[in-house]
Each structure stands twice: as C-alpha cells, then as structure tokens.
PDB file of C-alpha atoms in Angstrom:
ATOM      1  CA  MET S  91     128.188 149.757  82.451  1.00 42.00           C
ATOM      2  CA  SER S  92     126.718 148.118  85.581  1.00 45.00           C
ATOM      3  CA  ALA S  93     127.337 151.131  87.894  1.00 45.00           C
ATOM      4  CA  PRO S  94     124.172 153.088  86.957  1.00 47.00           C
ATOM      5  CA  THR S  95     122.018 150.003  87.604  1.00 49.00           C
ATOM      6  CA  SER S  96     123.580 149.496  91.047  1.00 48.00           C
ATOM      7  CA  ASP S  97     123.116 153.180  91.967  1.00 51.00           C
ATOM      8  CA  HIS S  98     119.508 153.032  90.792  1.00 51.00           C
ATOM      9  CA  LYS S  99     118.769 150.005  92.979  1.00 53.00           C
ATOM     10  CA  SER S 100     120.434 151.545  96.042  1.00 56.00           C
ATOM     11  CA  SER S 101     118.467 154.803  95.619  1.00 68.00           C
ATOM     12  CA  LEU S 102     115.143 153.003  96.169  1.00 72.00           C
ATOM     13  CA  GLY S 103     115.642 152.577  99.921  1.00 81.00           C
ATOM     14  CA  PRO S 104     113.471 150.847 102.551  1.00 82.00           C
ATOM     15  CA  LEU S 105     110.674 153.458 102.273  1.00 85.00           C
ATOM     16  CA  GLY S 106     110.459 152.915  98.528  1.00 85.00           C
ATOM     17  CA  TRP S 107     110.225 149.165  98.956  1.00 87.00           C
ATOM     18  CA  LEU S 108     107.524 149.680 101.608  1.00 89.00           C
ATOM     19  CA  PHE S 109     105.422 151.688  99.116  1.00 89.00           C
ATOM     20  CA  ILE S 110     105.951 149.082  96.389  1.00 89.00           C
ATOM     21  CA  VAL S 111     105.013 146.136  98.613  1.00 90.00           C
ATOM     22  CA  THR S 112     101.997 147.983 100.048  1.00 92.00           C
ATOM     23  CA  GLY S 113     100.784 148.911  96.567  1.00 92.00           C
ATOM     24  CA  ALA S 114     101.240 145.328  95.343  1.00 89.00           C
ATOM     25  CA  LEU S 115      99.252 143.927  98.290  1.00 90.00           C
ATOM     26  CA  LEU S 116      96.427 146.429  97.728  1.00 90.00           C
ATOM     27  CA  MET S 117      96.234 145.455  94.042  1.00 89.00           C
ATOM     28  CA  LEU S 118      96.539 141.696  94.521  1.00 89.00           C
ATOM     29  CA  GLY S 119      94.305 141.492  97.627  1.00 89.00           C
ATOM     30  CA  PRO S 120      90.938 141.615  95.794  1.00 88.00           C
ATOM     31  CA  PHE S 121      92.133 138.966  93.312  1.00 86.00           C
ATOM     32  CA  TYR S 122      93.271 136.680  96.130  1.00 90.00           C
ATOM     33  CA  PHE S 123      89.991 136.994  98.048  1.00 90.00           C
ATOM     34  CA  MET S 124      88.004 136.416  94.837  1.00 90.00           C
ATOM     35  CA  PHE S 125      89.675 133.020  94.449  1.00 91.00           C
ATOM     36  CA  VAL S 126      89.308 132.278  98.187  1.00 92.00           C
ATOM     37  CA  PHE S 127      85.577 133.136  98.205  1.00 91.00           C
ATOM     38  CA  ALA S 128      85.092 130.987  95.086  1.00 90.00           C
ATOM     39  CA  THR S 129      85.980 127.961  97.249  1.00 91.00           C
ATOM     40  CA  GLN S 130      83.790 128.895 100.241  1.00 89.00           C
ATOM     41  CA  PRO S 131      80.043 128.384 100.906  1.00 87.00           C
ATOM     42  CA  ARG S 132      77.834 131.460 100.975  1.00 81.00           C
ATOM     43  CA  THR S 133      77.482 131.307 104.780  1.00 82.00           C
ATOM     44  CA  GLU S 134      81.266 131.570 105.265  1.00 85.00           C
ATOM     45  CA  ILE S 135      81.910 134.496 102.869  1.00 84.00           C
ATOM     46  CA  PHE S 136      80.262 137.085 105.123  1.00 84.00           C
ATOM     47  CA  SER S 137      81.485 135.616 108.422  1.00 84.00           C
ATOM     48  CA  VAL S 138      83.588 137.756 110.796  1.00 83.00           C
ATOM     49  CA  PRO S 139      86.535 137.483 110.387  1.00 85.00           C
ATOM     50  CA  PRO S 140      86.253 136.454 106.700  1.00 84.00           C
ATOM     51  CA  PRO S 141      87.986 133.266 105.516  1.00 87.00           C
ATOM     52  CA  LEU S 142      91.634 133.856 104.615  1.00 88.00           C
ATOM     53  CA  PHE S 143      92.433 130.473 103.070  1.00 89.00           C
ATOM     54  CA  PHE S 144      90.976 128.251 100.353  1.00 90.00           C
ATOM     55  CA  GLY S 145      88.009 125.968 101.126  1.00 87.00           C
ATOM     56  CA  ASP S 146      86.618 122.860  99.424  1.00 88.00           C
ATOM     57  CA  HIS S 147      83.303 124.135  97.955  1.00 89.00           C
ATOM     58  CA  PHE S 148      84.521 125.195  94.506  1.00 91.00           C
ATOM     59  CA  LEU S 149      82.801 122.330  92.683  1.00 92.00           C
ATOM     60  CA  GLU S 150      79.555 122.926  94.603  1.00 92.00           C
ATOM     61  CA  ASN S 151      79.672 126.622  93.676  1.00 91.00           C
ATOM     62  CA  MET S 152      80.289 125.733  90.022  1.00 92.00           C
ATOM     63  CA  GLN S 153      77.301 123.356  90.028  1.00 92.00           C
ATOM     64  CA  ILE S 154      75.090 126.150  91.418  1.00 91.00           C
ATOM     65  CA  LEU S 155      76.373 128.557  88.753  1.00 91.00           C
ATOM     66  CA  MET S 156      75.804 126.071  85.917  1.00 92.00           C
ATOM     67  CA  GLY S 157      72.261 125.534  87.183  1.00 91.00           C
ATOM     68  CA  LYS S 158      71.498 129.245  86.921  1.00 89.00           C
ATOM     69  CA  ILE S 159      73.080 130.154  83.539  1.00 91.00           C
ATOM     70  CA  PRO S 160      74.042 128.330  80.296  1.00 93.00           C
ATOM     71  CA  PHE S 161      77.655 128.465  81.445  1.00 90.00           C
ATOM     72  CA  TRP S 162      79.478 126.966  78.455  1.00 91.00           C
ATOM     73  CA  LYS S 163      77.410 128.884  75.872  1.00 92.00           C
ATOM     74  CA  ASN S 164      78.035 132.197  77.621  1.00 93.00           C
ATOM     75  CA  LEU S 165      81.739 131.432  77.983  1.00 92.00           C
ATOM     76  CA  GLY S 166      81.968 130.345  74.331  1.00 93.00           C
ATOM     77  CA  TRP S 167      80.220 133.504  73.075  1.00 93.00           C
ATOM     78  CA  SER S 168      82.598 135.674  75.108  1.00 93.00           C
ATOM     79  CA  LEU S 169      85.597 133.869  73.643  1.00 93.00           C
ATOM     80  CA  TYR S 170      84.205 134.067  70.086  1.00 95.00           C
ATOM     81  CA  VAL S 171      83.370 137.768  70.332  1.00 95.00           C
ATOM     82  CA  GLY S 172      86.750 138.517  71.919  1.00 93.00           C
ATOM     83  CA  LEU S 173      88.724 136.714  69.198  1.00 94.00           C
ATOM     84  CA  MET S 174      86.681 138.244  66.354  1.00 96.00           C
ATOM     85  CA  SER S 175      86.934 141.713  67.862  1.00 95.00           C
ATOM     86  CA  THR S 176      90.697 141.352  68.331  1.00 94.00           C
ATOM     87  CA  GLY S 177      91.317 140.024  64.815  1.00 95.00           C
ATOM     88  CA  LEU S 178      89.217 142.685  63.084  1.00 96.00           C
ATOM     89  CA  THR S 179      90.717 145.467  65.211  1.00 96.00           C
ATOM     90  CA  LEU S 180      94.249 144.418  64.275  1.00 95.00           C
ATOM     91  CA  LEU S 181      93.343 144.205  60.573  1.00 95.00           C
ATOM     92  CA  PHE S 182      91.432 147.476  60.191  1.00 96.00           C
ATOM     93  CA  CYS S 183      93.631 149.550  62.519  1.00 95.00           C
ATOM     94  CA  SER S 184      96.847 148.374  60.844  1.00 95.00           C
ATOM     95  CA  MET S 185      95.435 149.210  57.391  1.00 95.00           C
ATOM     96  CA  ALA S 186      94.269 152.660  58.509  1.00 95.00           C
ATOM     97  CA  GLY S 187      97.524 153.311  60.374  1.00 94.00           C
ATOM     98  CA  PHE S 188      99.495 152.254  57.286  1.00 94.00           C
ATOM     99  CA  ALA S 189      97.516 154.698  55.117  1.00 95.00           C
ATOM    100  CA  PHE S 190      98.000 157.622  57.526  1.00 94.00           C
ATOM    101  CA  ALA S 191     101.715 156.860  58.005  1.00 93.00           C
ATOM    102  CA  VAL S 192     102.777 156.158  54.398  1.00 93.00           C
ATOM    103  CA  TYR S 193     100.536 158.100  52.010  1.00 92.00           C
ATOM    104  CA  GLU S 194     100.055 161.804  51.381  1.00 92.00           C
ATOM    105  CA  PHE S 195      96.538 162.723  50.317  1.00 90.00           C
ATOM    106  CA  ARG S 196      94.196 165.692  50.418  1.00 91.00           C
ATOM    107  CA  TYR S 197      92.662 166.555  53.811  1.00 92.00           C
ATOM    108  CA  LYS S 198      94.896 163.953  55.492  1.00 92.00           C
ATOM    109  CA  LYS S 199      95.512 166.067  58.625  1.00 92.00           C
ATOM    110  CA  ALA S 200      91.851 167.055  58.936  1.00 94.00           C
ATOM    111  CA  LEU S 201      90.704 163.451  58.560  1.00 94.00           C
ATOM    112  CA  PHE S 202      93.212 162.222  61.139  1.00 94.00           C
ATOM    113  CA  ALA S 203      92.122 164.977  63.551  1.00 94.00           C
ATOM    114  CA  LEU S 204      88.506 163.910  63.016  1.00 94.00           C
ATOM    115  CA  VAL S 205      89.395 160.308  63.848  1.00 93.00           C
ATOM    116  CA  MET S 206      91.254 161.396  66.997  1.00 92.00           C
ATOM    117  CA  GLY S 207      88.343 163.627  67.963  1.00 92.00           C
ATOM    118  CA  THR S 208      86.080 160.597  68.292  1.00 89.00           C
ATOM    119  CA  MET S 209      88.041 159.653  71.428  1.00 89.00           C
ATOM    120  CA  LEU S 210      86.603 162.740  73.142  1.00 88.00           C
ATOM    121  CA  VAL S 211      83.007 161.549  72.710  1.00 85.00           C
ATOM    122  CA  PRO S 212      81.740 159.637  75.799  1.00 84.00           C
ATOM    123  CA  SER S 213      80.933 156.063  74.843  1.00 80.00           C
ATOM    124  CA  PHE S 214      77.502 156.069  76.494  1.00 81.00           C
ATOM    125  CA  LEU S 215      76.332 158.745  74.009  1.00 84.00           C
ATOM    126  CA  GLY S 216      76.516 156.085  71.302  1.00 83.00           C
ATOM    127  CA  MET S 217      74.262 153.587  73.064  1.00 86.00           C
ATOM    128  CA  ILE S 218      70.940 154.710  71.559  1.00 89.00           C
ATOM    129  CA  PRO S 219      72.274 155.241  67.969  1.00 89.00           C
ATOM    130  CA  THR S 220      74.031 151.875  68.161  1.00 89.00           C
ATOM    131  CA  PHE S 221      70.824 150.135  69.231  1.00 90.00           C
ATOM    132  CA  LEU S 222      68.790 151.850  66.465  1.00 93.00           C
ATOM    133  CA  ILE S 223      71.353 150.896  63.799  1.00 93.00           C
ATOM    134  CA  MET S 224      71.621 147.300  65.017  1.00 92.00           C
ATOM    135  CA  ASP S 225      67.806 147.043  65.117  1.00 93.00           C
ATOM    136  CA  ALA S 226      67.549 148.425  61.565  1.00 94.00           C
ATOM    137  CA  LEU S 227      70.111 145.841  60.404  1.00 93.00           C
ATOM    138  CA  ASN S 228      68.217 143.089  62.279  1.00 93.00           C
ATOM    139  CA  TRP S 229      71.401 142.340  64.266  1.00 92.00           C
ATOM    140  CA  ILE S 230      69.789 142.411  67.728  1.00 92.00           C
ATOM    141  CA  ASP S 231      70.793 139.269  69.646  1.00 91.00           C
ATOM    142  CA  GLN S 232      73.556 138.575  67.101  1.00 92.00           C
ATOM    143  CA  PRO S 233      77.283 138.426  68.097  1.00 92.00           C
ATOM    144  CA  ARG S 234      78.252 140.526  65.055  1.00 93.00           C
ATOM    145  CA  ALA S 235      76.518 143.471  66.743  1.00 93.00           C
ATOM    146  CA  LEU S 236      79.274 143.355  69.378  1.00 93.00           C
ATOM    147  CA  TYR S 237      82.466 143.035  67.323  1.00 93.00           C
ATOM    148  CA  LEU S 238      81.750 144.893  64.054  1.00 92.00           C
ATOM    149  CA  PRO S 239      80.721 148.408  65.268  1.00 89.00           C
ATOM    150  CA  GLY S 240      83.965 148.948  67.205  1.00 85.00           C
ATOM    151  CA  ALA S 241      86.373 147.162  64.865  1.00 89.00           C
ATOM    152  CA  ALA S 242      88.418 150.305  64.048  1.00 90.00           C
ATOM    153  CA  PRO S 243      88.873 152.289  67.286  1.00 92.00           C
ATOM    154  CA  ALA S 244      90.656 155.640  67.073  1.00 93.00           C
ATOM    155  CA  MET S 245      93.173 154.634  69.735  1.00 92.00           C
ATOM    156  CA  GLY S 246      94.191 151.575  67.679  1.00 93.00           C
ATOM    157  CA  ILE S 247      94.582 153.647  64.496  1.00 95.00           C
ATOM    158  CA  PHE S 248      96.717 156.160  66.393  1.00 94.00           C
ATOM    159  CA  LEU S 249      98.917 153.437  67.908  1.00 92.00           C
ATOM    160  CA  MET S 250      99.489 151.748  64.531  1.00 94.00           C
ATOM    161  CA  ARG S 251     100.192 155.025  62.750  1.00 93.00           C
ATOM    162  CA  GLN S 252     102.740 156.058  65.378  1.00 91.00           C
ATOM    163  CA  TYR S 253     104.452 152.655  65.360  1.00 91.00           C
ATOM    164  CA  ILE S 254     104.707 152.470  61.558  1.00 93.00           C
ATOM    165  CA  THR S 255     106.023 156.042  61.408  1.00 92.00           C
ATOM    166  CA  SER S 256     108.717 155.470  64.036  1.00 89.00           C
ATOM    167  CA  ALA S 257     109.709 151.826  63.535  1.00 86.00           C
ATOM    168  CA  ILE S 258     109.495 151.140  59.782  1.00 88.00           C
ATOM    169  CA  PRO S 259     111.941 153.072  57.520  1.00 89.00           C
ATOM    170  CA  LYS S 260     110.382 154.727  54.487  1.00 88.00           C
ATOM    171  CA  GLU S 261     113.417 153.539  52.493  1.00 90.00           C
ATOM    172  CA  LEU S 262     112.198 149.961  53.001  1.00 91.00           C
ATOM    173  CA  ILE S 263     108.818 150.801  51.478  1.00 90.00           C
ATOM    174  CA  GLU S 264     110.449 152.695  48.590  1.00 90.00           C
ATOM    175  CA  ALA S 265     112.724 149.707  47.922  1.00 91.00           C
ATOM    176  CA  ALA S 266     109.673 147.428  47.754  1.00 90.00           C
ATOM    177  CA  ARG S 267     108.035 149.784  45.236  1.00 90.00           C
ATOM    178  CA  MET S 268     111.198 149.752  43.117  1.00 90.00           C
ATOM    179  CA  ASP S 269     110.874 145.935  43.079  1.00 88.00           C
ATOM    180  CA  ASN S 270     107.398 146.401  41.545  1.00 87.00           C
ATOM    181  CA  CYS S 271     105.488 145.394  44.689  1.00 88.00           C
ATOM    182  CA  GLY S 272     101.851 146.507  44.716  1.00 90.00           C
ATOM    183  CA  GLU S 273     100.601 148.662  47.574  1.00 91.00           C
ATOM    184  CA  PHE S 274      98.614 145.866  49.224  1.00 92.00           C
ATOM    185  CA  ARG S 275     101.574 143.497  48.927  1.00 92.00           C
ATOM    186  CA  ILE S 276     103.806 146.120  50.558  1.00 93.00           C
ATOM    187  CA  TYR S 277     101.315 146.334  53.435  1.00 93.00           C
ATOM    188  CA  TRP S 278     100.832 142.578  53.778  1.00 93.00           C
ATOM    189  CA  SER S 279     104.327 141.209  53.008  1.00 92.00           C
ATOM    190  CA  VAL S 280     106.596 144.058  54.170  1.00 92.00           C
ATOM    191  CA  VAL S 281     104.820 146.041  56.889  1.00 93.00           C
ATOM    192  CA  VAL S 282     102.626 143.455  58.674  1.00 93.00           C
ATOM    193  CA  PRO S 283     105.547 141.093  59.573  1.00 92.00           C
ATOM    194  CA  LEU S 284     107.258 144.038  61.329  1.00 91.00           C
ATOM    195  CA  LEU S 285     104.216 144.964  63.440  1.00 90.00           C
ATOM    196  CA  GLY S 286     104.672 142.236  66.073  1.00 86.00           C
ATOM    197  CA  PRO S 287     105.113 144.487  69.153  1.00 84.00           C
ATOM    198  CA  ALA S 288     102.295 146.815  68.050  1.00 89.00           C
ATOM    199  CA  PHE S 289     100.024 143.830  67.328  1.00 90.00           C
ATOM    200  CA  GLY S 290     100.813 142.391  70.775  1.00 86.00           C
ATOM    201  CA  THR S 291      99.941 145.656  72.505  1.00 86.00           C
ATOM    202  CA  LEU S 292      96.779 146.423  70.563  1.00 91.00           C
ATOM    203  CA  GLY S 293      95.634 142.786  70.572  1.00 90.00           C
ATOM    204  CA  LEU S 294      95.879 142.576  74.352  1.00 87.00           C
ATOM    205  CA  ILE S 295      94.010 145.869  74.794  1.00 89.00           C
ATOM    206  CA  ALA S 296      91.297 144.869  72.288  1.00 92.00           C
ATOM    207  CA  PHE S 297      90.722 141.419  73.806  1.00 91.00           C
ATOM    208  CA  ILE S 298      90.522 142.748  77.365  1.00 90.00           C
ATOM    209  CA  ALA S 299      88.107 145.509  76.276  1.00 92.00           C
ATOM    210  CA  SER S 300      85.892 142.979  74.485  1.00 93.00           C
ATOM    211  CA  TRP S 301      86.059 140.374  77.274  1.00 91.00           C
ATOM    212  CA  ASN S 302      85.110 142.926  79.963  1.00 90.00           C
ATOM    213  CA  ASN S 303      82.492 144.696  77.852  1.00 91.00           C
ATOM    214  CA  PHE S 304      79.238 144.815  79.808  1.00 90.00           C
ATOM    215  CA  ILE S 305      77.283 147.759  78.366  1.00 89.00           C
ATOM    216  CA  GLY S 306      77.437 146.556  74.737  1.00 90.00           C
ATOM    217  CA  PRO S 307      75.852 143.125  75.366  1.00 92.00           C
ATOM    218  CA  LEU S 308      73.352 144.743  77.760  1.00 91.00           C
ATOM    219  CA  VAL S 309      72.106 146.977  74.916  1.00 90.00           C
ATOM    220  CA  VAL S 310      71.900 144.517  72.017  1.00 92.00           C
ATOM    221  CA  MET S 311      71.556 141.036  73.562  1.00 91.00           C
ATOM    222  CA  ARG S 312      68.154 139.694  74.592  1.00 90.00           C
ATOM    223  CA  SER S 313      68.363 135.896  75.036  1.00 91.00           C
ATOM    224  CA  PRO S 314      70.200 134.501  78.100  1.00 90.00           C
ATOM    225  CA  GLU S 315      71.724 131.871  75.776  1.00 91.00           C
ATOM    226  CA  MET S 316      73.371 134.688  73.777  1.00 92.00           C
ATOM    227  CA  TYR S 317      74.713 136.604  76.780  1.00 93.00           C
ATOM    228  CA  THR S 318      78.445 137.110  77.048  1.00 92.00           C
ATOM    229  CA  PHE S 319      80.017 135.976  80.308  1.00 92.00           C
ATOM    230  CA  PRO S 320      80.021 139.325  82.227  1.00 91.00           C
ATOM    231  CA  LEU S 321      76.332 139.868  81.423  1.00 92.00           C
ATOM    232  CA  ALA S 322      75.498 136.271  82.375  1.00 92.00           C
ATOM    233  CA  LEU S 323      77.265 136.680  85.731  1.00 90.00           C
ATOM    234  CA  ARG S 324      75.281 139.853  86.373  1.00 88.00           C
ATOM    235  CA  SER S 325      72.054 137.926  85.798  1.00 87.00           C
ATOM    236  CA  VAL S 326      72.990 135.655  88.721  1.00 85.00           C
ATOM    237  CA  GLN S 327      72.762 138.567  91.141  1.00 83.00           C
ATOM    238  CA  SER S 328      69.440 139.186  92.856  1.00 79.00           C
ATOM    239  CA  PRO S 329      68.334 141.863  95.378  1.00 77.00           C
ATOM    240  CA  VAL S 330      67.124 139.176  97.816  1.00 76.00           C
ATOM    241  CA  ASP S 331      69.043 135.973  97.112  1.00 78.00           C
ATOM    242  CA  THR S 332      72.498 135.954  95.506  1.00 81.00           C
ATOM    243  CA  GLU S 333      74.739 132.908  95.512  1.00 85.00           C
ATOM    244  CA  TRP S 334      77.960 134.817  96.144  1.00 87.00           C
ATOM    245  CA  GLY S 335      80.101 131.701  96.179  1.00 89.00           C
ATOM    246  CA  ALA S 336      78.848 130.750  92.713  1.00 90.00           C
ATOM    247  CA  LEU S 337      79.312 134.347  91.538  1.00 89.00           C
ATOM    248  CA  MET S 338      82.909 134.410  92.803  1.00 91.00           C
ATOM    249  CA  ALA S 339      83.581 131.040  91.121  1.00 91.00           C
ATOM    250  CA  GLY S 340      82.344 132.447  87.798  1.00 90.00           C
ATOM    251  CA  SER S 341      84.392 135.612  88.265  1.00 90.00           C
ATOM    252  CA  ALA S 342      87.510 133.522  88.931  1.00 90.00           C
ATOM    253  CA  ILE S 343      86.895 131.537  85.731  1.00 89.00           C
ATOM    254  CA  ALA S 344      86.412 134.798  83.793  1.00 88.00           C
ATOM    255  CA  VAL S 345      89.796 136.129  84.927  1.00 88.00           C
ATOM    256  CA  ILE S 346      91.823 133.060  83.900  1.00 86.00           C
ATOM    257  CA  PRO S 347      91.845 133.743  80.079  1.00 84.00           C
ATOM    258  CA  LEU S 348      93.020 137.313  80.707  1.00 84.00           C
ATOM    259  CA  LEU S 349      95.849 136.103  82.955  1.00 84.00           C
ATOM    260  CA  ILE S 350      96.985 133.538  80.359  1.00 85.00           C
ATOM    261  CA  ILE S 351      96.953 136.090  77.521  1.00 81.00           C
ATOM    262  CA  PHE S 352      98.787 138.671  79.632  1.00 79.00           C
ATOM    263  CA  ILE S 353     101.500 136.172  80.619  1.00 81.00           C
ATOM    264  CA  PHE S 354     102.211 135.282  76.977  1.00 78.00           C
ATOM    265  CA  SER S 355     101.905 138.830  75.568  1.00 73.00           C
ATOM    266  CA  SER S 356     103.371 140.987  78.355  1.00 70.00           C
ATOM    267  CA  ARG S 357     106.780 141.162  76.640  1.00 70.00           C
ATOM    268  CA  ARG S 358     105.138 142.286  73.384  1.00 67.00           C
ATOM    269  CA  LEU S 359     103.057 144.802  75.338  1.00 67.00           C
ATOM    270  CA  ILE S 360     106.154 146.421  76.877  1.00 67.00           C
ATOM    271  CA  GLU S 361     107.968 146.424  73.516  1.00 66.00           C
ATOM    272  CA  GLY S 362     105.010 148.063  71.803  1.00 62.00           C
ATOM    273  CA  LEU S 363     104.592 150.744  74.447  1.00 62.00           C
ATOM    274  CA  THR S 364     108.303 151.618  74.581  1.00 63.00           C
ATOM    275  CA  ALA S 365     109.242 151.283  70.879  1.00 59.00           C
ATOM    276  CA  GLY S 366     108.297 154.853  69.985  1.00 52.00           C
ATOM    277  CA  ALA S 367     110.040 156.302  73.030  1.00 49.00           C
ATOM    278  CA  VAL S 368     113.284 154.381  72.422  1.00 47.00           C
ATOM    279  CA  ARG S 369     113.445 155.360  68.767  1.00 49.00           C
ATOM    280  CA  GLY S 370     112.196 158.891  69.383  1.00 42.00           C
TER     281      GLY S 370
END
C-alpha cells in the first residue's frame, strides 16, 4: 500500500522542489516584509537596501496608529460584522441548500438556475442599488447594512446543496420522517450535525470575505468611529504624509485573526472541498 506514495514522492524531482520552494517564497515574502516593516520607523522602510530583520519600533508605530484612528472600535466592528455575517451565512445557506437538495417543488430547476445566475453579475453593479435601499431603510452608518444584504450568497447555497446531496443519504431523512420528525427538526437535529466540513469551509470563506470587505463599508459607512478595520487603515493613508510603519503595524494586526481561524479550520476546509469528489 505504501509503494504508490513512495513513487509519487520520487517523481517530484529537484526541479519540482525548486518550483515549490520558489513559489512558497514569493507568496510568503510580502507577509514577512509586512511584519518586518511594522517594527521599523518610517525612515528605515524606504532605505536602500530595505531592512530584512525585525526592529524595535512596533510599539511606537502602534501609538501613532491609535492616535490617528479609533483603533479598538474599528477592530471591534470588524470582528462583530465578521461573526454576524458568518453566522447568518451558515444559517441561511444551509436552509436553502437543504430545500434544494431534499424537496421537489415546482420551478425548482429554474429557481436554482436563477440563484446561480446571480454569481455572473459583477458586484460593483449592486453598489448604487444597495446604497439606495440602505438609505431608504435608514441603515446608513449601521453595521446591519454590512452583514444582512449578503447573508445568503449563491456560492454558499450551491456548496451546501452539493454537500447535502452527496454526503447525507436520503434514507436517513426518510427514516426520520417515519419517526414522525417534523421538517424543521429533520433539518436542525439530523442534517445540521452532519454539516461540519461544509460549515468549516463556508464559514472560513464568509469570515475572510467579510473581514477583507472594503467596498461595502466605503459605500454605507460615514462616521470614522463606525469604520471597519480595512476602511480605517485606508483613512490613515495620505497623498503627502503617510505613516507607513503605523500602517504596516495595523495591517499585521488585521492579518492575525485570519491566520488563527485558518489554522483551526484548515482541516475542515480540506474535508469540505474534497468530500464531494471522494464520494462522487
């Protein structure tokens, strides 16, 4: 059983390892220099050659950043919006995916095609309608304007529908019905506990999309105290005087939650992405 694995490793060769190492360095290089520049004063960042190792100005850069933006409020709003967006996306997408995977109803295929068709519409086309709707609802400068409009993305519905179709036997659902389980109880008590890998995948994607969202807050947020963290960091930049050390320190802080979530959910992410292929 171990022979195929050994042959696969030996087929990589020195040239393959060279490509892998080069690709890894190109991907990790910007992250490394972001953390290095976060610990350097502004005068050292643009020196020639640039600093290659960590300095001792991280706390000074953080003090400059906190003097320019309401740091903890912006960070807290980003975390709140990210968690709410992730939770609502998992709830609504799993319910819609359950309906498309389990039930047969009129115009089901046409409705699913319509949902999938929304992925072809460029997101920037929705900026003006989104602003007009949020203004009509008096939600401008409110966090709910960021996590409610996109709480049921088509990609999430598709992922949940495919996972439920391939990973959950219909016999299990029929057995629950024979035990007089209601439809919502079947969804909540039978299906949801089996959606762990799909939840891990979609949750990671939803949180990263919300955390990195820049255009949404730019359209509907007005007060600097209500800015999410990416928008607040952008406000630090100036055409004539930008504290790049402080900006790099804030960027390094913004990356840390994503790294922590990825470390703890990477196994679920791989399981969710490969479940359909393994069973198919």
